């Protein structure tokens, strides 16, 4: 039987979760995810979540307002994807999803779809609107069944 | 001012925490840490903690027994260090520390001394004797002020 215990181990499908705001740890997390994806030829998924909690009742009655938010987030994620491509990552996928709970959306929609073997999060990305305090990376680290890195 | 937001980001001082038992996630975490350290020329610290809780009162009255445990743990860590060197990591440091609480020993002794910018943990390394349930990586991810990766 082959003994793999001394073989290299690297990731082939890296998912980075970003929030709309350019927090310092998002930038560092993004740089790390790009570096790893480029150097190991991994697929890079760049994901963000439009949370229902972010949408007020007023806005939900105004489809234009909601579309505007959605378009803005899509643009943010597309911009990250362009930067990753310019950096040299060959397989980049922008992902925008919607739902009530950002953890659930990531774990139940994005992860099963993209099937990452590593999730990268900035330590201060907390989707504050979300109501649960603390970094999302730590919660994903507990709940996900794949490797998670929290970047500071 | 230079814009670093598209620069590569990688780690220069990687600390891996191992426990005595070869759990599957320890092996994977070790392989990832070796891979990263080799490919980016990083320093690799390989650390384990001899917990006071592991030492019964009986044993504490028997210095030979304690020395035996200490020597065994040192040998385990040295073996990991040799494997990392054989793999091609140039700067490897075996670290064995002792104390009452494994989290405190890592955060208050090992981290300030080795000064890692990344801590690598296997998801099922929980130093079970320690009394606190759950993986040490998750607790370090919350408490440490450096990046932490939990490997599954």
Coordinates of N, CA and C in Angstrom, one line a residue, chain B residues 13-104:
Chain B
X13 N 6.8 32.1 8.2 CA 7.1 31.3 9.4 C 5.9 30.5 9.8
X14 N 5.9 29.2 9.5 CA 4.8 28.3 9.7 C 5.0 27.5 10.9
X15 N 4.0 27.5 11.8 CA 4.0 26.6 13.0 C 3.0 25.6 12.8
X16 N 3.4 24.3 13.0 CA 2.4 23.2 13.0 C 2.4 22.6 14.4
X17 N 1.1 22.5 14.9 CA 1.0 21.9 16.2 C 0.6 20.4 16.0
X18 N 1.3 19.5 16.7 CA 0.9 18.1 16.5 C 0.7 17.5 17.9
X19 N -0.1 16.5 17.9 CA -0.2 15.7 19.1 C 0.5 14.4 18.9
X20 N 0.6 13.7 20.0 CA 1.4 12.4 19.9 C 0.8 11.4 19.0
X21 N -0.5 11.4 19.0 CA -1.1 10.3 18.2 C -1.2 10.8 16.7
X22 N -1.0 9.8 15.8 CA -1.0 10.1 14.4 C -2.5 10.1 13.9
X23 N -3.2 11.2 14.2 CA -4.6 11.2 13.7 C -4.5 11.6 12.2
X24 N -5.5 11.2 11.5 CA -5.5 11.4 10.1 C -5.3 12.9 9.7
X25 N -5.9 13.8 10.5 CA -5.8 15.2 10.1 C -4.4 15.7 10.5
X26 N -3.8 15.2 11.5 CA -2.4 15.6 11.7 C -1.5 15.3 10.5
X27 N -1.7 14.1 10.0 CA -0.9 13.7 8.8 C -1.1 14.7 7.7
X28 N -2.4 15.0 7.4 CA -2.7 15.9 6.3 C -2.2 17.3 6.6
X29 N -2.3 17.8 7.8 CA -1.9 19.1 8.2 C -0.3 19.2 8.1
X30 N 0.3 18.1 8.5 CA 1.8 18.1 8.4 C 2.2 18.1 6.9
X31 N 1.5 17.3 6.1 CA 1.9 17.4 4.6 C 1.7 18.8 4.0
X32 N 0.6 19.4 4.4 CA 0.3 20.8 3.9 C 1.4 21.7 4.4
X33 N 1.7 21.7 5.7 CA 2.7 22.6 6.2 C 4.1 22.4 5.6
X34 N 4.5 21.1 5.4 CA 5.7 20.8 4.7 C 5.7 21.4 3.3
X35 N 4.6 21.1 2.6 CA 4.5 21.6 1.2 C 4.7 23.1 1.1
X36 N 3.9 23.8 1.9 CA 4.0 25.3 1.9 C 5.4 25.8 2.3
X37 N 5.9 25.2 3.3 CA 7.3 25.6 3.8 C 8.3 25.4 2.7
X38 N 8.3 24.3 2.1 CA 9.3 24.0 1.0 C 9.1 24.9 -0.2
X39 N 7.8 25.0 -0.6 CA 7.6 25.7 -1.9 C 7.9 27.2 -1.7
X40 N 7.7 27.8 -0.5 CA 7.9 29.2 -0.3 C 9.2 29.5 0.5
X41 N 10.0 28.5 0.8 CA 11.2 28.7 1.6 C 10.9 29.2 2.9
X42 N 9.8 28.8 3.5 CA 9.5 29.3 4.9 C 10.2 28.5 6.0
X43 N 10.3 29.1 7.1 CA 10.7 28.4 8.3 C 9.5 27.5 8.8
X44 N 9.8 26.3 9.3 CA 8.8 25.5 9.8 C 9.1 25.1 11.2
X45 N 8.2 25.5 12.1 CA 8.3 25.1 13.5 C 7.3 23.9 13.8
X46 N 7.8 22.8 14.4 CA 6.9 21.7 14.6 C 6.8 21.5 16.2
X47 N 5.6 21.8 16.7 CA 5.5 22.0 18.1 C 4.5 21.0 18.7
X48 N 4.9 20.5 19.9 CA 3.9 19.7 20.7 C 4.0 20.1 22.2
X49 N 3.0 19.8 22.9 CA 2.9 20.3 24.3 C 2.8 19.0 25.2
X50 N 3.6 19.0 26.2 CA 3.4 18.0 27.2 C 2.6 18.6 28.3
X51 N 1.3 18.1 28.4 CA 0.4 18.8 29.4 C 0.6 18.2 30.8
X52 N 0.5 19.1 31.7 CA 0.6 18.7 33.1 C -0.5 17.7 33.4
X53 N -1.7 17.9 32.8 CA -2.8 17.1 33.0 C -2.6 15.6 32.6
X54 N -1.6 15.5 31.7 CA -1.3 14.1 31.3 C -0.5 13.4 32.3
X55 N 0.0 14.1 33.3 CA 0.9 13.6 34.3 C 0.2 13.3 35.6
X56 N 0.0 12.1 35.9 CA -0.7 11.8 37.2 C 0.2 12.1 38.4
X57 N -0.5 12.2 39.5 CA 0.3 12.5 40.7 C 1.3 11.4 41.0
X58 N 0.9 10.2 40.7 CA 1.8 9.1 40.8 C 3.1 9.3 40.0
X59 N 2.8 9.7 38.7 CA 4.0 9.9 37.8 C 4.9 11.1 38.2
X60 N 4.2 12.1 38.7 CA 4.9 13.3 39.1 C 5.9 13.0 40.3
X61 N 5.5 11.9 41.0 CA 6.4 11.5 42.1 C 7.5 10.6 41.6
X62 N 7.4 10.2 40.3 CA 8.4 9.3 39.7 C 9.1 10.0 38.6
X63 N 10.2 10.7 38.9 CA 10.8 11.4 37.8 C 11.2 10.6 36.6
X64 N 11.5 9.4 36.8 CA 11.8 8.5 35.6 C 10.7 8.5 34.6
X65 N 9.5 8.3 35.2 CA 8.3 8.2 34.4 C 8.0 9.5 33.6
X66 N 8.2 10.6 34.2 CA 8.0 11.9 33.6 C 9.1 12.1 32.5
X67 N 10.3 11.8 32.8 CA 11.4 11.9 31.8 C 11.1 11.0 30.6
X68 N 10.5 9.9 30.9 CA 10.2 8.9 29.8 C 9.2 9.6 28.9
X69 N 8.2 10.1 29.5 CA 7.1 10.8 28.6 C 7.7 11.9 27.8
X70 N 8.5 12.7 28.5 CA 9.1 13.9 27.9 C 10.0 13.4 26.7
X71 N 10.8 12.4 27.0 CA 11.7 11.9 25.9 C 10.9 11.4 24.7
X72 N 9.8 10.7 25.1 CA 9.0 10.1 24.0 C 8.5 11.2 23.1
X73 N 7.9 12.3 23.7 CA 7.4 13.4 22.9 C 8.4 14.1 22.1
X74 N 9.6 14.3 22.7 CA 10.7 14.9 22.0 C 11.1 14.1 20.8
X75 N 11.0 12.7 20.9 CA 11.4 11.8 19.8 C 10.3 11.9 18.7
X76 N 9.1 12.0 19.1 CA 8.0 12.1 18.1 C 8.2 13.4 17.3
X77 N 8.5 14.5 18.0 CA 8.6 15.8 17.3 C 9.9 15.8 16.4
X78 N 11.0 15.2 17.0 CA 12.2 15.1 16.2 C 12.0 14.3 14.9
X79 N 11.2 13.2 15.0 CA 10.9 12.4 13.8 C 10.2 13.2 12.8
X80 N 9.2 14.0 13.2 CA 8.5 14.9 12.3 C 9.5 15.8 11.6
X81 N 10.4 16.4 12.4 CA 11.4 17.3 11.9 C 12.2 16.7 10.8
X82 N 12.6 15.4 11.1 CA 13.5 14.7 10.1 C 12.7 14.5 8.8
X83 N 11.4 14.2 9.0 CA 10.7 13.9 7.7 C 10.6 15.2 6.9
X84 N 10.4 16.4 7.6 CA 10.3 17.6 6.9 C 11.6 18.0 6.2
X85 N 12.7 17.7 6.9 CA 14.0 17.9 6.2 C 14.2 17.0 5.0
X86 N 13.8 15.8 5.2 CA 14.0 14.9 4.1 C 13.1 15.3 2.9
X87 N 12.0 15.9 3.2 CA 11.0 16.4 2.2 C 11.6 17.6 1.4
X88 N 12.5 18.3 2.1 CA 13.1 19.4 1.4 C 12.9 20.8 2.1
X89 N 12.4 20.8 3.3 CA 12.2 22.0 4.1 C 13.6 22.3 4.7
X90 N 14.1 23.5 4.4 CA 15.5 23.8 4.9 C 15.6 24.3 6.3
X91 N 14.6 25.0 6.8 CA 14.6 25.6 8.1 C 13.6 24.9 9.0
X92 N 14.0 24.0 9.8 CA 13.0 23.2 10.6 C 13.4 23.3 12.0
X93 N 12.4 23.6 12.9 CA 12.7 23.7 14.3 C 11.7 22.8 15.1
X94 N 12.2 21.8 15.8 CA 11.3 21.0 16.7 C 11.2 21.8 18.0
X95 N 9.9 21.8 18.5 CA 9.6 22.6 19.7 C 8.8 21.7 20.6
X96 N 9.3 21.5 21.8 CA 8.4 20.8 22.8 C 8.3 21.7 24.1
X97 N 7.1 21.9 24.5 CA 6.9 22.8 25.6 C 6.0 22.1 26.6
X98 N 6.0 22.6 27.9 CA 5.2 21.9 28.9 C 4.4 23.0 29.6
X99 N 3.2 22.5 30.1 CA 2.4 23.5 30.9 C 1.0 22.9 31.2
X100 N 0.2 23.6 31.9 CA -1.0 23.1 32.3 C -2.1 23.2 31.3
X101 N -2.1 24.2 30.4 CA -3.2 24.4 29.4 C -2.5 24.5 28.1
X102 N -2.9 23.6 27.2 CA -2.2 23.5 25.9 C -2.4 24.8 25.1
X103 N -3.6 25.4 25.1 CA -3.8 26.7 24.4 C -2.9 27.8 25.0
X104 N -2.8 27.9 26.3 CA -2.0 28.9 26.9 C -0.5 28.7 26.5

